[in-house]
PDB file of C-alpha atoms and ligand atoms in Angstrom:
ATOM      1  CA  UNK Y   1      10.763   9.654 -20.822  1.00 54.00           C
ATOM      2  CA  UNK Y   2       8.981   6.300 -20.111  1.00 73.00           C
ATOM      3  CA  UNK Y   3       9.803   4.329 -16.944  1.00 86.00           C
ATOM      4  CA  UNK Y   4      11.737   0.994 -17.419  1.00 90.00           C
ATOM      5  CA  UNK Y   5       9.195  -1.735 -17.733  1.00 92.00           C
ATOM      6  CA  UNK Y   6      10.890  -3.586 -14.761  1.00 94.00           C
ATOM      7  CA  UNK Y   7      10.484  -0.431 -12.643  1.00 94.00           C
ATOM      8  CA  UNK Y   8       7.031  -0.143 -13.597  1.00 95.00           C
ATOM      9  CA  UNK Y   9       6.238  -3.804 -12.695  1.00 95.00           C
ATOM     10  CA  UNK Y  10       7.902  -3.337  -9.477  1.00 95.00           C
ATOM     11  CA  UNK Y  11       5.799  -0.326  -8.510  1.00 97.00           C
ATOM     12  CA  UNK Y  12       2.577  -2.142  -9.757  1.00 97.00           C
ATOM     13  CA  UNK Y  13       3.272  -5.045  -7.479  1.00 96.00           C
ATOM     14  CA  UNK Y  14       4.139  -2.734  -4.642  1.00 95.00           C
ATOM     15  CA  UNK Y  15       0.677  -0.912  -5.204  1.00 96.00           C
ATOM     16  CA  UNK Y  16      -1.158  -4.250  -5.406  1.00 96.00           C
ATOM     17  CA  UNK Y  17       0.392  -5.589  -2.116  1.00 94.00           C
ATOM     18  CA  UNK Y  18      -0.219  -2.212  -0.353  1.00 92.00           C
ATOM     19  CA  UNK Y  19      -3.809  -2.275  -1.644  1.00 90.00           C
ATOM     20  CA  UNK Y  20      -4.372  -5.716  -0.230  1.00 88.00           C
ATOM     21  CA  UNK Y  21      -2.773  -4.708   3.191  1.00 87.00           C
ATOM     22  CA  UNK Y  22      -5.224  -1.894   3.468  1.00 84.00           C
ATOM     23  CA  UNK Y  23      -8.292  -3.594   2.261  1.00 79.00           C
ATOM     24  CA  UNK Y  24      -7.756  -6.455   4.904  1.00 77.00           C
ATOM     25  CA  UNK Y  25      -6.711  -3.817   7.385  1.00 69.00           C
ATOM     26  CA  UNK Y  26     -10.211  -2.002   6.853  1.00 61.00           C
ATOM     27  CA  UNK Y  27     -11.973  -4.996   7.195  1.00 64.00           C
ATOM     28  CA  UNK Y  28     -10.171  -5.687  10.544  1.00 71.00           C
ATOM     29  CA  UNK Y  29     -11.209  -2.220  11.679  1.00 66.00           C
ATOM     30  CA  UNK Y  30     -14.856  -2.753  10.838  1.00 67.00           C
ATOM     31  CA  UNK Y  31     -14.984  -5.997  12.719  1.00 73.00           C
ATOM     32  CA  UNK Y  32     -13.274  -4.349  15.665  1.00 74.00           C
ATOM     33  CA  UNK Y  33     -16.168  -1.530  15.624  1.00 70.00           C
ATOM     34  CA  UNK Y  34     -18.821  -4.259  15.273  1.00 75.00           C
ATOM     35  CA  UNK Y  35     -17.181  -6.046  18.323  1.00 75.00           C
ATOM     36  CA  UNK Y  36     -16.995  -2.721  20.367  1.00 73.00           C
ATOM     37  CA  UNK Y  37     -20.584  -2.061  19.536  1.00 75.00           C
ATOM     38  CA  UNK Y  38     -21.622  -5.461  20.703  1.00 75.00           C
ATOM     39  CA  UNK Y  39     -19.734  -5.097  24.047  1.00 70.00           C
ATOM     40  CA  UNK Y  40     -21.239  -1.634  24.558  1.00 64.00           C
ATOM     41  CA  UNK Y  41     -24.787  -2.946  25.020  1.00 62.00           C
ATOM     42  CA  UNK Y  42     -25.438  -3.496  28.756  1.00 55.00           C
ATOM     43  CA  UNK Y  43     -22.401  -1.796  30.010  1.00 55.00           C
ATOM     44  CA  UNK Y  44     -21.931   1.154  32.263  1.00 54.00           C
ATOM     45  CA  UNK Y  45     -22.330   4.829  31.033  1.00 53.00           C
ATOM     46  CA  UNK Y  46     -18.766   5.717  31.386  1.00 58.00           C
ATOM     47  CA  UNK Y  47     -17.499   2.584  29.610  1.00 59.00           C
ATOM     48  CA  UNK Y  48     -19.757   3.275  26.834  1.00 58.00           C
ATOM     49  CA  UNK Y  49     -18.190   6.653  26.295  1.00 58.00           C
ATOM     50  CA  UNK Y  50     -14.895   5.028  26.108  1.00 58.00           C
ATOM     51  CA  UNK Y  51     -16.090   2.566  23.648  1.00 60.00           C
ATOM     52  CA  UNK Y  52     -17.508   5.198  21.573  1.00 58.00           C
ATOM     53  CA  UNK Y  53     -14.152   6.920  21.360  1.00 57.00           C
ATOM     54  CA  UNK Y  54     -12.451   3.765  20.417  1.00 57.00           C
ATOM     55  CA  UNK Y  55     -14.845   3.120  17.534  1.00 59.00           C
ATOM     56  CA  UNK Y  56     -14.235   6.711  16.454  1.00 55.00           C
ATOM     57  CA  UNK Y  57     -10.687   6.195  16.143  1.00 52.00           C
ATOM     58  CA  UNK Y  58     -11.026   3.094  14.006  1.00 53.00           C
ATOM     59  CA  UNK Y  59     -13.383   5.003  11.919  1.00 55.00           C
ATOM     60  CA  UNK Y  60     -10.767   7.624  11.261  1.00 56.00           C
ATOM     61  CA  UNK Y  61      -8.235   4.843  10.316  1.00 55.00           C
ATOM     62  CA  UNK Y  62     -10.397   3.267   7.897  1.00 72.00           C
ATOM     63  CA  UNK Y  63     -11.279   6.457   6.142  1.00 78.00           C
ATOM     64  CA  UNK Y  64      -7.570   7.427   5.633  1.00 81.00           C
ATOM     65  CA  UNK Y  65      -7.002   3.789   4.330  1.00 82.00           C
ATOM     66  CA  UNK Y  66     -10.146   4.115   1.992  1.00 80.00           C
ATOM     67  CA  UNK Y  67      -8.413   7.379   0.580  1.00 87.00           C
ATOM     68  CA  UNK Y  68      -5.067   5.449   0.161  1.00 90.00           C
ATOM     69  CA  UNK Y  69      -7.003   2.694  -1.493  1.00 90.00           C
ATOM     70  CA  UNK Y  70      -8.493   5.239  -4.007  1.00 91.00           C
ATOM     71  CA  UNK Y  71      -5.116   6.675  -4.685  1.00 94.00           C
ATOM     72  CA  UNK Y  72      -3.741   3.250  -5.411  1.00 95.00           C
ATOM     73  CA  UNK Y  73      -6.525   2.304  -7.749  1.00 95.00           C
ATOM     74  CA  UNK Y  74      -5.876   5.529  -9.715  1.00 95.00           C
ATOM     75  CA  UNK Y  75      -2.417   4.722 -10.054  1.00 96.00           C
ATOM     76  CA  UNK Y  76      -3.100   1.403 -11.330  1.00 97.00           C
ATOM     77  CA  UNK Y  77      -5.674   2.772 -13.780  1.00 97.00           C
ATOM     78  CA  UNK Y  78      -2.898   5.332 -15.051  1.00 96.00           C
ATOM     79  CA  UNK Y  79      -0.490   2.457 -15.501  1.00 95.00           C
ATOM     80  CA  UNK Y  80      -3.108   0.705 -17.663  1.00 95.00           C
ATOM     81  CA  UNK Y  81      -3.806   4.003 -19.498  1.00 95.00           C
ATOM     82  CA  UNK Y  82      -0.138   4.593 -20.021  1.00 93.00           C
ATOM     83  CA  UNK Y  83      -0.192   7.971 -18.164  1.00 94.00           C
ATOM     84  CA  UNK Y  84       1.488   6.688 -15.080  1.00 96.00           C
ATOM     85  CA  UNK Y  85       4.355   8.657 -13.774  1.00 95.00           C
ATOM     86  CA  UNK Y  86       3.498  11.839 -15.531  1.00 95.00           C
ATOM     87  CA  UNK Y  87       2.648  14.971 -13.288  1.00 96.00           C
ATOM     88  CA  UNK Y  88      -1.058  15.851 -13.558  1.00 94.00           C
ATOM     89  CA  UNK Y  89      -0.305  19.578 -13.286  1.00 96.00           C
ATOM     90  CA  UNK Y  90       2.732  20.149 -15.629  1.00 97.00           C
ATOM     91  CA  UNK Y  91       2.822  16.906 -17.716  1.00 96.00           C
ATOM     92  CA  UNK Y  92       6.452  16.431 -17.046  1.00 96.00           C
ATOM     93  CA  UNK Y  93       7.675  12.940 -15.874  1.00 95.00           C
ATOM     94  CA  UNK Y  94       7.748  12.363 -12.279  1.00 96.00           C
ATOM     95  CA  UNK Y  95      11.333  11.085 -11.154  1.00 95.00           C
ATOM     96  CA  UNK Y  96      11.719   7.503 -10.532  1.00 94.00           C
ATOM     97  CA  UNK Y  97      13.090   7.981  -7.010  1.00 94.00           C
ATOM     98  CA  UNK Y  98       9.888   9.873  -6.170  1.00 96.00           C
ATOM     99  CA  UNK Y  99       7.660   7.141  -7.500  1.00 96.00           C
ATOM    100  CA  UNK Y 100       9.718   4.438  -5.662  1.00 94.00           C
ATOM    101  CA  UNK Y 101       9.136   6.461  -2.408  1.00 94.00           C
ATOM    102  CA  UNK Y 102       5.486   7.285  -3.147  1.00 94.00           C
ATOM    103  CA  UNK Y 103       4.138   4.832  -5.844  1.00 95.00           C
ATOM    104  CA  UNK Y 104       0.751   6.509  -6.206  1.00 95.00           C
ATOM    105  CA  UNK Y 105       2.279  10.142  -6.562  1.00 95.00           C
ATOM    106  CA  UNK Y 106       0.356  12.160  -9.237  1.00 94.00           C
ATOM    107  CA  UNK Y 107       2.581  15.239  -9.218  1.00 95.00           C
ATOM    108  CA  UNK Y 108       6.357  15.795  -9.267  1.00 96.00           C
ATOM    109  CA  UNK Y 109       7.732  17.067  -5.977  1.00 95.00           C
ATOM    110  CA  UNK Y 110       7.489  20.793  -7.104  1.00 96.00           C
ATOM    111  CA  UNK Y 111       3.798  20.560  -8.201  1.00 97.00           C
ATOM    112  CA  UNK Y 112       2.940  18.673  -5.120  1.00 95.00           C
ATOM    113  CA  UNK Y 113       4.372  21.057  -2.649  1.00 95.00           C
ATOM    114  CA  UNK Y 114       2.364  24.006  -4.541  1.00 95.00           C
ATOM    115  CA  UNK Y 115      -0.827  21.895  -4.502  1.00 94.00           C
ATOM    116  CA  UNK Y 116      -0.413  21.348  -0.564  1.00 92.00           C
ATOM    117  CA  UNK Y 117       0.325  25.010   0.029  1.00 92.00           C
ATOM    118  CA  UNK Y 118      -3.002  25.638  -1.955  1.00 90.00           C
ATOM    119  CA  UNK Y 119      -4.767  23.050   0.281  1.00 86.00           C
ATOM    120  CA  UNK Y 120      -3.461  24.374   3.479  1.00 87.00           C
ATOM    121  CA  UNK Y 121      -4.244  27.888   2.409  1.00 86.00           C
ATOM    122  CA  UNK Y 122      -7.993  26.674   1.774  1.00 83.00           C
ATOM    123  CA  UNK Y 123      -8.104  24.901   5.116  1.00 82.00           C
ATOM    124  CA  UNK Y 124      -6.757  27.878   7.162  1.00 80.00           C
ATOM    125  CA  UNK Y 125      -9.511  30.126   5.698  1.00 71.00           C
ATOM    126  CA  UNK Y 126     -11.881  30.654   8.569  1.00 67.00           C
ATOM    127  CA  UNK Y 127     -15.150  30.795   6.507  1.00 58.00           C
ATOM    128  CA  UNK Y 128     -14.624  27.286   5.478  1.00 49.00           C
TER     129      UNK Y 128
HETATM  130 ZN1   ZN M 201       4.421  18.950 -12.106  1.00 50.71          ZN
END
């Protein structure tokens, strides 16, 4: 089952819009860090520590944004390759409702919850 072209087009537009939001947001975060680092010079020690914390938060934000940009790029590449909307694990079509909710989904809901359970199990392992 292929997605109707108008749905695919809507999803592509949504992905592209989200991507440009993320990219400009990442640039803003970088500018923020540079500003904080400039301010940090010549300040009291405790204020410097606060600044370090603020720039850590910004860094975290931009990392998760970068991950989302990667997911969006993969989704756009799958659209071009004609494999968009097909679960990478079981090869079945991902429901239109799920794609509208999560346009860069690479798995159907069932495979996604299995994959997340696997990830959580790995993270819980104390040796890692
Ligand atoms: Zn699946």
